[in-house]
Amino acid sequence: MTCTLILTRHAKSAWDTSVPSDHARPLNKRGRRSAPVIADWLRGNGYLPDQVISSSSRRTRETYELMELGVPAAFTERLYHANSDILFKVLSQAEHRRVMLIAHNPGIAAFAHSIVANPPDHARFDDYPTGATLVAEFDIGSWKDLSWSSGKAIDFAVPRELLGE
């Protein structure tokens, strides 16, 4: 049996100084365009999740909403600027076998590097830009059996490339 992780960094956000906090920053125009493109890529490749766990920030919520995945999401403060260890703990408690995590850098990039045995051959994997999405499979029956460096990178996409920019 396998479990599949879809690890998505939120789409491009605005740096509008009028919002009250970093947590409240919305997506910008490019981000609003990118999120549905990542969702289309997921659908087109059969990578849709059964469960979505997301940071509670406005930009991660908007990313999820614009993806229109048809799967309910759990929004948690734990994933707001979470480090690798927290992402690992949250994933290890997931209930479904195909899980999407939506979170932030630098934690998501560090987690992506630490959770797969070999990184995908992609120039943007190291910096994990906004909207970047890794699909990885794990030869486990349950997320409770998750271990570091055990995933196999299946695919990786960046919205700018999907948009032809």
PDB file of C-alpha atoms in Angstrom:
ATOM      1  CA  MET A   1       0.000   0.000   0.000  1.00  0.00           C
ATOM      2  CA  THR A   2       1.068   3.561  -0.569  1.00  0.00           C
ATOM      3  CA  CYS A   3       0.228   6.976   0.771  1.00  0.00           C
ATOM      4  CA  THR A   4       0.506  10.090  -1.391  1.00  0.00           C
ATOM      5  CA  LEU A   5       1.485  13.567  -0.263  1.00  0.00           C
ATOM      6  CA  ILE A   6       0.653  16.671  -2.289  1.00  0.00           C
ATOM      7  CA  LEU A   7       2.772  19.442  -0.785  1.00  0.00           C
ATOM      8  CA  THR A   8       1.744  22.910  -1.985  1.00  0.00           C
ATOM      9  CA  ARG A   9       3.156  26.283  -1.055  1.00  0.00           C
ATOM     10  CA  HIS A  10       0.471  28.974  -1.110  1.00  0.00           C
ATOM     11  CA  ALA A  11       0.150  30.988  -4.311  1.00  0.00           C
ATOM     12  CA  LYS A  12       1.803  34.410  -4.705  1.00  0.00           C
ATOM     13  CA  SER A  13       0.642  36.853  -2.060  1.00  0.00           C
ATOM     14  CA  ALA A  14       0.371  40.632  -1.958  1.00  0.00           C
ATOM     15  CA  TRP A  15       2.651  42.801   0.131  1.00  0.00           C
ATOM     16  CA  ASP A  16      -0.050  45.344   0.852  1.00  0.00           C
ATOM     17  CA  THR A  17       0.944  47.290   3.935  1.00  0.00           C
ATOM     18  CA  SER A  18      -2.668  48.116   4.784  1.00  0.00           C
ATOM     19  CA  VAL A  19      -3.444  44.609   6.084  1.00  0.00           C
ATOM     20  CA  PRO A  20      -3.230  44.279   9.873  1.00  0.00           C
ATOM     21  CA  SER A  21      -0.788  41.349   9.942  1.00  0.00           C
ATOM     22  CA  ASP A  22       1.228  38.892   7.874  1.00  0.00           C
ATOM     23  CA  HIS A  23      -1.425  36.260   8.637  1.00  0.00           C
ATOM     24  CA  ALA A  24      -4.028  38.454   6.891  1.00  0.00           C
ATOM     25  CA  ARG A  25      -2.102  38.995   3.631  1.00  0.00           C
ATOM     26  CA  PRO A  26      -4.225  38.050   0.556  1.00  0.00           C
ATOM     27  CA  LEU A  27      -3.147  36.627  -2.764  1.00  0.00           C
ATOM     28  CA  ASN A  28      -2.134  39.050  -5.468  1.00  0.00           C
ATOM     29  CA  LYS A  29      -3.333  38.945  -9.098  1.00  0.00           C
ATOM     30  CA  ARG A  30      -0.692  36.392 -10.128  1.00  0.00           C
ATOM     31  CA  GLY A  31      -1.548  34.211  -7.134  1.00  0.00           C
ATOM     32  CA  ARG A  32      -5.242  34.244  -8.002  1.00  0.00           C
ATOM     33  CA  ARG A  33      -4.312  33.147 -11.529  1.00  0.00           C
ATOM     34  CA  SER A  34      -1.833  30.477 -10.371  1.00  0.00           C
ATOM     35  CA  ALA A  35      -3.900  28.517  -7.850  1.00  0.00           C
ATOM     36  CA  PRO A  36      -6.456  27.201 -10.402  1.00  0.00           C
ATOM     37  CA  VAL A  37      -3.604  26.301 -12.784  1.00  0.00           C
ATOM     38  CA  ILE A  38      -1.982  24.097 -10.125  1.00  0.00           C
ATOM     39  CA  ALA A  39      -5.388  22.500  -9.468  1.00  0.00           C
ATOM     40  CA  ASP A  40      -5.842  21.804 -13.199  1.00  0.00           C
ATOM     41  CA  TRP A  41      -2.377  20.208 -13.267  1.00  0.00           C
ATOM     42  CA  LEU A  42      -3.307  18.014 -10.280  1.00  0.00           C
ATOM     43  CA  ARG A  43      -6.602  16.972 -11.908  1.00  0.00           C
ATOM     44  CA  GLY A  44      -4.973  16.315 -15.267  1.00  0.00           C
ATOM     45  CA  ASN A  45      -2.437  13.987 -13.676  1.00  0.00           C
ATOM     46  CA  GLY A  46      -4.824  12.198 -11.312  1.00  0.00           C
ATOM     47  CA  TYR A  47      -3.226  13.644  -8.170  1.00  0.00           C
ATOM     48  CA  LEU A  48      -6.332  14.831  -6.340  1.00  0.00           C
ATOM     49  CA  PRO A  49      -6.279  14.574  -2.543  1.00  0.00           C
ATOM     50  CA  ASP A  50      -8.800  12.899  -0.246  1.00  0.00           C
ATOM     51  CA  GLN A  51      -7.893  15.251   2.605  1.00  0.00           C
ATOM     52  CA  VAL A  52      -6.570  18.829   2.718  1.00  0.00           C
ATOM     53  CA  ILE A  53      -4.795  20.263   5.743  1.00  0.00           C
ATOM     54  CA  SER A  54      -3.861  23.920   5.433  1.00  0.00           C
ATOM     55  CA  SER A  55      -2.367  26.793   7.327  1.00  0.00           C
ATOM     56  CA  SER A  56      -5.037  29.130   8.634  1.00  0.00           C
ATOM     57  CA  SER A  57      -3.577  32.221   6.921  1.00  0.00           C
ATOM     58  CA  ARG A  58      -5.650  34.189   4.433  1.00  0.00           C
ATOM     59  CA  ARG A  59      -3.294  33.401   1.514  1.00  0.00           C
ATOM     60  CA  THR A  60      -3.405  29.629   2.123  1.00  0.00           C
ATOM     61  CA  ARG A  61      -7.205  29.722   2.486  1.00  0.00           C
ATOM     62  CA  GLU A  62      -7.516  31.658  -0.773  1.00  0.00           C
ATOM     63  CA  THR A  63      -5.154  29.228  -2.516  1.00  0.00           C
ATOM     64  CA  TYR A  64      -7.321  26.315  -1.378  1.00  0.00           C
ATOM     65  CA  GLU A  65     -10.590  28.044  -2.333  1.00  0.00           C
ATOM     66  CA  LEU A  66      -9.374  28.943  -5.833  1.00  0.00           C
ATOM     67  CA  MET A  67      -8.241  25.370  -6.425  1.00  0.00           C
ATOM     68  CA  GLU A  68     -11.850  24.130  -6.145  1.00  0.00           C
ATOM     69  CA  LEU A  69     -10.753  20.588  -5.316  1.00  0.00           C
ATOM     70  CA  GLY A  70     -14.127  19.452  -3.973  1.00  0.00           C
ATOM     71  CA  VAL A  71     -12.497  18.169  -0.787  1.00  0.00           C
ATOM     72  CA  PRO A  72     -13.115  19.841   2.580  1.00  0.00           C
ATOM     73  CA  ALA A  73     -10.089  21.403   4.236  1.00  0.00           C
ATOM     74  CA  ALA A  74      -9.005  21.600   7.846  1.00  0.00           C
ATOM     75  CA  PHE A  75      -7.369  24.969   8.572  1.00  0.00           C
ATOM     76  CA  THR A  76      -4.908  24.945  11.426  1.00  0.00           C
ATOM     77  CA  GLU A  77      -2.771  27.576  13.077  1.00  0.00           C
ATOM     78  CA  ARG A  78      -0.102  24.859  13.518  1.00  0.00           C
ATOM     79  CA  LEU A  79       0.830  25.111   9.824  1.00  0.00           C
ATOM     80  CA  TYR A  80       1.237  28.897   9.825  1.00  0.00           C
ATOM     81  CA  HIS A  81       4.997  29.301   9.270  1.00  0.00           C
ATOM     82  CA  ALA A  82       5.489  25.727  10.498  1.00  0.00           C
ATOM     83  CA  ASN A  83       8.926  24.120  10.460  1.00  0.00           C
ATOM     84  CA  SER A  84       9.691  20.631   9.121  1.00  0.00           C
ATOM     85  CA  ASP A  85       9.031  18.891  12.425  1.00  0.00           C
ATOM     86  CA  ILE A  86       5.557  20.382  12.753  1.00  0.00           C
ATOM     87  CA  LEU A  87       4.694  19.548   9.133  1.00  0.00           C
ATOM     88  CA  PHE A  88       5.859  15.975   9.805  1.00  0.00           C
ATOM     89  CA  LYS A  89       3.696  15.713  12.953  1.00  0.00           C
ATOM     90  CA  VAL A  90       0.619  17.094  11.208  1.00  0.00           C
ATOM     91  CA  LEU A  91       1.056  14.719   8.250  1.00  0.00           C
ATOM     92  CA  SER A  92       1.643  11.711  10.508  1.00  0.00           C
ATOM     93  CA  GLN A  93      -1.804  12.343  12.023  1.00  0.00           C
ATOM     94  CA  ALA A  94      -3.601  12.514   8.662  1.00  0.00           C
ATOM     95  CA  GLU A  95      -6.530  10.156   8.235  1.00  0.00           C
ATOM     96  CA  HIS A  96      -6.660   9.627   4.470  1.00  0.00           C
ATOM     97  CA  ARG A  97      -4.086   8.088   2.140  1.00  0.00           C
ATOM     98  CA  ARG A  98      -3.915  11.019  -0.337  1.00  0.00           C
ATOM     99  CA  VAL A  99      -3.231  14.187   1.623  1.00  0.00           C
ATOM    100  CA  MET A 100      -2.541  17.748   0.541  1.00  0.00           C
ATOM    101  CA  LEU A 101      -0.688  20.107   2.875  1.00  0.00           C
ATOM    102  CA  ILE A 102      -0.777  23.832   2.069  1.00  0.00           C
ATOM    103  CA  ALA A 103       1.808  25.834   3.960  1.00  0.00           C
ATOM    104  CA  HIS A 104       4.604  28.432   3.838  1.00  0.00           C
ATOM    105  CA  ASN A 105       8.314  28.845   3.204  1.00  0.00           C
ATOM    106  CA  PRO A 106      10.897  28.339   4.559  1.00  0.00           C
ATOM    107  CA  GLY A 107       9.348  25.360   6.389  1.00  0.00           C
ATOM    108  CA  ILE A 108       7.700  23.779   3.367  1.00  0.00           C
ATOM    109  CA  ALA A 109      10.915  23.782   1.307  1.00  0.00           C
ATOM    110  CA  ALA A 110      12.886  22.275   4.177  1.00  0.00           C
ATOM    111  CA  PHE A 111      10.177  19.647   4.704  1.00  0.00           C
ATOM    112  CA  ALA A 112      10.078  18.774   0.991  1.00  0.00           C
ATOM    113  CA  HIS A 113      13.835  18.173   1.009  1.00  0.00           C
ATOM    114  CA  SER A 114      13.726  16.122   4.198  1.00  0.00           C
ATOM    115  CA  ILE A 115      10.764  13.893   3.396  1.00  0.00           C
ATOM    116  CA  VAL A 116      11.877  12.491   0.008  1.00  0.00           C
ATOM    117  CA  ALA A 117      14.821  10.152  -0.543  1.00  0.00           C
ATOM    118  CA  ASN A 118      15.831  11.950  -3.748  1.00  0.00           C
ATOM    119  CA  PRO A 119      14.641  15.383  -4.870  1.00  0.00           C
ATOM    120  CA  PRO A 120      12.944  15.775  -8.230  1.00  0.00           C
ATOM    121  CA  ASP A 121      15.189  16.942 -11.048  1.00  0.00           C
ATOM    122  CA  HIS A 122      13.841  20.479 -11.206  1.00  0.00           C
ATOM    123  CA  ALA A 123      15.717  23.771 -11.006  1.00  0.00           C
ATOM    124  CA  ARG A 124      13.119  25.399  -8.716  1.00  0.00           C
ATOM    125  CA  PHE A 125      12.789  22.605  -6.150  1.00  0.00           C
ATOM    126  CA  ASP A 126      15.456  24.073  -3.869  1.00  0.00           C
ATOM    127  CA  ASP A 127      13.768  27.447  -3.408  1.00  0.00           C
ATOM    128  CA  TYR A 128      10.181  26.107  -3.620  1.00  0.00           C
ATOM    129  CA  PRO A 129       8.560  29.234  -5.116  1.00  0.00           C
ATOM    130  CA  THR A 130       4.971  30.266  -4.452  1.00  0.00           C
ATOM    131  CA  GLY A 131       2.498  27.712  -5.763  1.00  0.00           C
ATOM    132  CA  ALA A 132       5.183  25.028  -6.085  1.00  0.00           C
ATOM    133  CA  THR A 133       3.691  21.569  -5.643  1.00  0.00           C
ATOM    134  CA  LEU A 134       5.439  18.285  -4.947  1.00  0.00           C
ATOM    135  CA  VAL A 135       3.697  14.948  -5.323  1.00  0.00           C
ATOM    136  CA  ALA A 136       5.426  12.169  -3.392  1.00  0.00           C
ATOM    137  CA  GLU A 137       4.531   8.558  -2.658  1.00  0.00           C
ATOM    138  CA  PHE A 138       5.373   6.607   0.458  1.00  0.00           C
ATOM    139  CA  ASP A 139       5.429   2.830   0.747  1.00  0.00           C
ATOM    140  CA  ILE A 140       3.395   2.818   3.960  1.00  0.00           C
ATOM    141  CA  GLY A 141      -0.119   1.726   4.884  1.00  0.00           C
ATOM    142  CA  SER A 142      -0.768   4.674   7.170  1.00  0.00           C
ATOM    143  CA  TRP A 143       0.738   8.100   7.821  1.00  0.00           C
ATOM    144  CA  LYS A 144       1.485   6.895  11.361  1.00  0.00           C
ATOM    145  CA  ASP A 145       4.325   4.887   9.750  1.00  0.00           C
ATOM    146  CA  LEU A 146       5.876   7.965   8.098  1.00  0.00           C
ATOM    147  CA  SER A 147       9.650   8.385   8.346  1.00  0.00           C
ATOM    148  CA  TRP A 148      12.108  10.998   7.102  1.00  0.00           C
ATOM    149  CA  SER A 149      13.671  10.588   3.629  1.00  0.00           C
ATOM    150  CA  SER A 150      11.228   7.793   2.774  1.00  0.00           C
ATOM    151  CA  GLY A 151       9.180   9.400   0.018  1.00  0.00           C
ATOM    152  CA  LYS A 152       9.603   8.970  -3.699  1.00  0.00           C
ATOM    153  CA  ALA A 153       9.174  12.211  -5.630  1.00  0.00           C
ATOM    154  CA  ILE A 154       6.625  11.502  -8.367  1.00  0.00           C
ATOM    155  CA  ASP A 155       6.140  14.971  -9.823  1.00  0.00           C
ATOM    156  CA  PHE A 156       6.829  18.648  -9.193  1.00  0.00           C
ATOM    157  CA  ALA A 157       5.299  21.733 -10.762  1.00  0.00           C
ATOM    158  CA  VAL A 158       5.625  25.505 -10.556  1.00  0.00           C
ATOM    159  CA  PRO A 159       2.722  27.716 -11.685  1.00  0.00           C
ATOM    160  CA  ARG A 160       4.891  30.055 -13.773  1.00  0.00           C
ATOM    161  CA  GLU A 161       5.959  27.134 -15.976  1.00  0.00           C
ATOM    162  CA  LEU A 162       2.409  25.820 -16.288  1.00  0.00           C
ATOM    163  CA  LEU A 163       1.297  29.310 -17.315  1.00  0.00           C
ATOM    164  CA  GLY A 164       4.156  29.508 -19.840  1.00  0.00           C
ATOM    165  CA  GLU A 165       5.687  32.567 -18.161  1.00  0.00           C
TER     166      GLU A 165
END
